Amino acid sequence: MTLPPGRPGASGGTWRRFALTLLASVLLTGGALYGFIVTVDPWDVLPLSPPLPRIPITTNARYSMPALARRAEFDSVMLGTSTSRLMQPAVLDGALDARFAQLGMNSASAWEQARMLGLFMRHHPHPRVVMIDIDAAWCRNRPGNLTSPNRPWPEWMYGGSGWAGYLHMADLYALQEAANQFLWLIGAKPQRFGTDGYTSFVPPDDRYDRARVDRAFATWTPPDPTPAPAGADLVAPDSIGLLRTMLSGLPRGTRRLLWFPPASAWLHGPAGSRSMTRALACRRAISAMAAGMADTLVVDFDIPGPIVDDRNNFWDPLHYRLSVARRIMDDLGRIARGGDGGTDAHVLVRNGWRAP
């Protein structure tokens, strides 16, 4: 049997047309998707994106916070881990005469907090208040705490040229977040994260469930009860050194507010244990460092008393309830105006602090 003349050539031409059509389709689709991403600009960081009313959209705050750190509407910043995130700018702005951006991030390492402050300072060289939550990120030496992030970190958002962002928008994560931002822009998705950075990550108090809390406590590793060696300090000198560098770099007139958030007494460990000795050493080191700095206030809420000693104030050993957060904010406002900490807090340092 013989093939009709010209058939192989016809077949080859069909395949070439198919390949070219497929390539063109891929390029057009990819180009359209890329154009969609850079137009929506889900993280509000690209130099040429249109001025849309974007909101923080991404669960990993490392991507959402850089845009807030750049915004001119803020003149003050809150930094810390999840133990800082329930502090509300809407409450503390008036109490501290500031316009806060809440830039606390879950599990933020000391390195991440330093980078976030550096970014904020580049856009706000004379902040009114820098408020830093002092917890394990500053009181314990952990691998990578001073050199790396604890979660995926978009380095290109924190240094270098904003134009580099166009190279990083060609990925599926950017497409996903652009879709989420677009859905919010057209009213098809509710807003989850606040435009000042504040978002409650704990349930409302009317859903408090003590049985659930007890189960949460049972999943945590108990604190180290081993007695501390005689004369042990157990302080984290490298972390304290980084914090000193951050605070020393602030300009004259910026008020520094350092605060220790409350944790359940269950997490403290017995008196004389390594856990308790480390906590006390951190307070001494922070107080000694801050005592030589002007315009500085250090407040400790992690003390024996009605907050720390009552498990009903917590969702787990580390994270307190919204009613406790409001109590802390009210106390901070009173302390900032010259009052004392009452039964909730100890004022460790008040050095040149100017009342609002």
XYZ file of C-alpha atoms in Angstrom:
356
model
C 0.000 0.000 0.000
C 1.356 3.398 -0.891
C 0.697 6.618 0.988
C -0.850 9.517 -0.851
C 1.729 11.992 -2.087
C 2.484 14.852 0.334
C 0.951 13.285 3.417
C 4.124 13.243 5.571
C 4.653 16.888 4.846
C 1.079 17.678 5.701
C 1.412 15.810 8.982
C 4.607 17.700 9.853
C 2.925 20.992 9.086
C -0.008 20.095 11.332
C 2.298 19.334 14.226
C 4.218 22.581 13.729
C 0.990 24.548 13.723
C -0.136 22.740 16.861
C 3.171 23.411 18.637
C 3.147 27.075 17.652
C -0.475 27.437 18.746
C 0.291 25.765 22.059
C 3.343 27.965 22.628
C 1.370 31.093 21.786
C -1.421 30.033 24.123
C 1.027 29.397 26.968
C 2.746 32.734 26.418
C -0.531 34.634 26.173
C -1.990 32.926 29.244
C 1.213 33.369 31.228
C 1.467 36.992 30.145
C -2.154 37.634 31.098
C -1.689 36.042 34.515
C 1.523 37.975 35.130
C -0.191 41.188 34.064
C -3.016 40.409 36.482
C -0.571 39.829 39.355
C 1.465 43.001 38.869
C -1.669 45.105 38.341
C -3.355 43.854 41.489
C 0.017 43.881 43.336
C -1.236 41.808 46.289
C 1.406 43.075 48.727
C 1.344 46.736 47.598
C 5.099 46.902 46.953
C 5.572 47.462 43.207
C 6.588 50.916 41.938
C 4.163 51.047 38.985
C 1.051 49.336 40.331
C -2.149 51.403 40.258
C -3.242 53.109 43.505
C -5.844 50.568 44.584
C -7.161 50.484 48.187
C -5.282 47.308 49.096
C -5.390 45.600 52.481
C -3.063 43.102 54.227
C -4.161 39.841 52.634
C -1.536 37.176 53.369
C -1.562 34.866 56.391
C 2.240 34.986 56.643
C 2.663 38.533 57.942
C 6.232 38.683 56.568
C 4.610 39.453 53.202
C 1.897 41.832 54.406
C 3.774 43.998 56.904
C 6.348 45.680 54.618
C 3.611 47.724 52.915
C 2.349 48.895 56.323
C 5.903 49.754 57.415
C 6.159 52.137 54.454
C 2.875 53.982 54.916
C 3.129 57.635 55.844
C 0.001 57.543 58.024
C 1.953 55.862 60.834
C 4.544 57.491 63.069
C 5.073 54.709 65.619
C 5.555 50.958 65.556
C 4.733 47.874 67.637
C 7.117 44.941 67.263
C 7.100 41.456 68.716
C 5.865 37.908 68.382
C 2.336 36.554 68.761
C 2.388 37.667 72.414
C 2.316 41.271 71.148
C -0.345 40.965 68.486
C -3.360 41.734 70.685
C -2.129 45.267 71.326
C -4.450 47.536 69.355
C -3.349 50.790 67.741
C -6.936 52.027 68.005
C -6.622 51.847 71.807
C -2.992 52.814 72.369
C -2.768 55.634 69.805
C -4.608 58.025 72.094
C -3.024 56.702 75.281
C 0.530 57.171 73.956
C -0.030 60.101 71.565
C 1.025 58.036 68.571
C -0.213 56.509 65.313
C 0.914 52.908 65.555
C 1.486 50.291 62.911
C 1.060 46.895 64.555
C 3.889 44.865 62.975
C 4.034 41.945 65.411
C 4.423 38.557 63.726
C 3.836 35.017 64.925
C 7.107 33.333 65.960
C 9.177 36.354 64.914
C 12.872 35.848 65.589
C 14.979 38.657 66.988
C 16.555 38.979 63.524
C 13.131 39.423 61.906
C 12.128 42.092 64.400
C 15.369 43.968 63.785
C 14.814 43.840 60.023
C 11.244 45.062 60.417
C 12.371 47.997 62.549
C 15.059 48.808 59.993
C 12.455 48.920 57.217
C 10.119 51.087 59.291
C 12.965 53.462 60.138
C 13.916 53.938 56.487
C 10.451 55.345 55.875
C 9.943 56.980 59.295
C 13.374 58.242 60.411
C 11.946 60.041 63.458
C 9.284 57.770 64.995
C 7.396 58.974 68.027
C 7.221 55.625 69.856
C 8.921 52.264 69.314
C 7.167 49.592 71.371
C 8.806 46.159 71.628
C 7.425 43.002 73.221
C 10.146 41.260 75.258
C 9.595 37.510 75.383
C 11.569 34.359 74.551
C 12.785 35.854 71.263
C 14.947 38.207 73.338
C 15.451 36.184 76.520
C 16.661 32.854 75.122
C 19.464 31.886 72.747
C 17.917 29.727 70.043
C 19.531 28.457 66.824
C 19.070 31.016 64.059
C 17.352 33.570 66.297
C 19.893 36.261 65.413
C 20.622 35.256 61.827
C 17.495 34.014 60.064
C 13.701 34.078 59.880
C 11.451 31.484 61.456
C 9.068 31.357 58.499
C 9.289 32.004 54.728
C 10.798 35.462 54.330
C 10.597 37.672 51.202
C 14.014 39.295 51.468
C 13.356 41.394 48.366
C 10.662 43.326 50.272
C 13.073 44.390 53.014
C 16.107 45.588 51.085
C 17.227 46.688 47.662
C 15.183 48.144 44.852
C 11.421 47.839 44.660
C 11.813 47.017 40.987
C 13.155 43.607 41.978
C 9.633 42.739 43.042
C 8.605 42.291 39.425
C 10.907 39.264 39.226
C 9.261 37.690 42.261
C 5.689 38.103 41.074
C 5.993 35.284 38.526
C 5.088 32.463 40.903
C 2.011 30.615 42.076
C 2.036 32.114 45.583
C 1.872 35.631 44.165
C -0.953 34.505 41.855
C -2.878 33.039 44.775
C -2.543 36.208 46.860
C -3.357 38.428 43.886
C -6.576 36.461 43.457
C -7.387 36.928 47.149
C -6.670 40.667 46.954
C -8.765 40.982 43.796
C -11.694 39.146 45.377
C -11.594 41.604 48.271
C -11.363 44.580 45.922
C -14.552 43.527 44.118
C -16.366 42.789 47.378
C -16.366 38.991 47.049
C -14.087 38.282 50.034
C -14.378 39.587 53.605
C -11.514 41.484 55.198
C -9.600 39.410 57.715
C -6.544 41.512 58.617
C -6.669 45.101 59.851
C -5.243 47.967 57.825
C -3.181 49.035 60.857
C -1.790 45.492 61.229
C -4.019 44.506 64.154
C -5.972 41.267 63.933
C -7.216 39.165 66.823
C -5.976 35.608 66.440
C -7.747 34.275 69.548
C -11.482 33.587 69.933
C -13.729 36.173 71.578
C -14.077 35.902 75.323
C -17.678 34.704 75.109
C -16.345 31.500 73.494
C -13.916 30.764 76.295
C -13.828 27.048 77.063
C -11.856 25.942 80.115
C -11.873 22.282 79.045
C -10.352 23.284 75.715
C -7.755 25.372 77.539
C -6.814 22.492 79.834
C -6.302 20.287 76.776
C -4.081 22.966 75.242
C -1.986 23.172 78.405
C -1.576 19.392 78.362
C 0.052 19.506 74.911
C 2.828 21.922 75.974
C 6.200 20.766 77.266
C 6.525 21.755 80.934
C 9.245 24.284 81.800
C 12.672 23.051 82.808
C 12.491 22.363 86.575
C 16.216 21.596 86.867
C 17.785 23.743 89.597
C 20.024 26.423 88.146
C 23.726 26.041 88.993
C 24.922 28.332 91.752
C 25.691 31.755 90.349
C 24.148 30.921 86.944
C 22.975 33.901 84.935
C 21.542 32.149 81.852
C 21.024 35.463 80.078
C 21.081 35.657 76.267
C 23.869 38.241 75.752
C 23.793 38.173 71.956
C 20.057 38.830 71.823
C 20.356 41.630 74.354
C 23.208 43.062 72.307
C 21.054 43.161 69.174
C 18.255 44.837 71.091
C 20.699 47.411 72.431
C 21.867 48.149 68.890
C 18.286 48.602 67.701
C 17.362 50.957 70.523
C 20.617 52.917 70.443
C 20.036 53.662 66.772
C 16.785 55.498 67.459
C 16.948 59.282 67.142
C 16.732 61.724 69.985
C 13.132 62.286 71.020
C 11.836 58.819 70.121
C 10.212 57.164 73.127
C 11.173 53.526 73.777
C 8.583 51.285 75.404
C 9.686 47.755 76.296
C 7.179 45.405 77.901
C 7.173 41.822 79.108
C 3.842 40.158 78.239
C 2.156 37.940 80.820
C 2.404 34.158 80.553
C 0.651 31.624 82.713
C 2.397 30.837 85.985
C 2.466 27.222 84.766
C 5.120 28.259 82.217
C 7.452 29.873 84.749
C 8.774 26.827 86.534
C 9.539 26.579 90.239
C 11.665 29.103 92.107
C 15.356 28.449 91.609
C 14.818 26.412 88.424
C 16.712 27.104 85.216
C 13.496 28.391 83.658
C 12.775 30.920 86.397
C 16.427 31.915 86.754
C 16.633 32.622 83.015
C 13.513 34.803 83.152
C 14.834 36.848 86.076
C 18.239 37.218 84.429
C 16.593 38.583 81.304
C 14.731 41.203 83.303
C 17.926 42.305 85.023
C 19.792 42.520 81.708
C 17.008 44.445 79.949
C 16.661 46.825 82.896
C 20.415 47.453 83.054
C 20.546 48.134 79.329
C 17.514 50.444 79.339
C 18.601 52.400 82.408
C 21.201 54.206 80.338
C 18.816 55.187 77.542
C 16.803 58.377 77.450
C 13.036 58.401 76.926
C 12.709 54.772 77.971
C 10.006 52.879 79.857
C 10.228 49.176 80.766
C 7.157 47.430 82.170
C 6.860 43.823 83.322
C 3.410 42.187 83.175
C 4.796 38.682 83.669
C 4.673 38.851 87.465
C 2.854 36.858 90.146
C -0.590 38.353 90.515
C -4.175 38.303 89.291
C -3.288 37.899 85.601
C -0.451 35.391 85.639
C -1.754 33.213 88.478
C -5.214 32.573 86.986
C -5.341 30.008 84.170
C -8.728 31.414 83.150
C -6.875 34.427 81.719
C -5.198 32.309 79.017
C -5.988 30.218 75.944
C -2.728 28.306 76.343
C 0.344 28.820 78.556
C 1.563 31.722 76.410
C -1.430 33.483 74.877
C -3.811 35.571 76.955
C -7.435 36.495 76.353
C -8.812 39.656 74.757
C -10.025 40.945 78.129
C -6.461 40.621 79.440
C -5.142 42.468 76.390
C -7.521 45.332 77.132
C -6.388 45.339 80.746
C -2.736 45.519 79.662
C -3.447 48.395 77.301
C -5.317 50.331 79.992
C -2.418 49.737 82.397
C 0.126 50.867 79.802
C -1.800 54.058 79.224
C -1.908 54.799 82.948
C 1.781 53.942 83.422
C 2.781 56.044 80.410
C 1.105 59.033 82.058
C 3.101 58.539 85.267
C 1.008 56.012 87.182
C 2.147 52.713 88.648
C 1.433 49.170 87.538
C -0.943 48.310 90.358
C -1.281 44.553 90.856
C -0.771 43.752 87.165
C 2.701 45.067 86.401
C 6.039 46.274 87.744
C 7.633 49.378 86.269
C 11.276 48.320 85.935
C 12.705 51.452 84.294
C 11.355 54.945 83.789
C 14.287 56.924 82.473
C 13.434 60.319 81.070
C 10.133 58.984 79.780
C 7.903 61.885 78.740
C 4.221 61.469 79.478
C 2.014 61.843 76.369
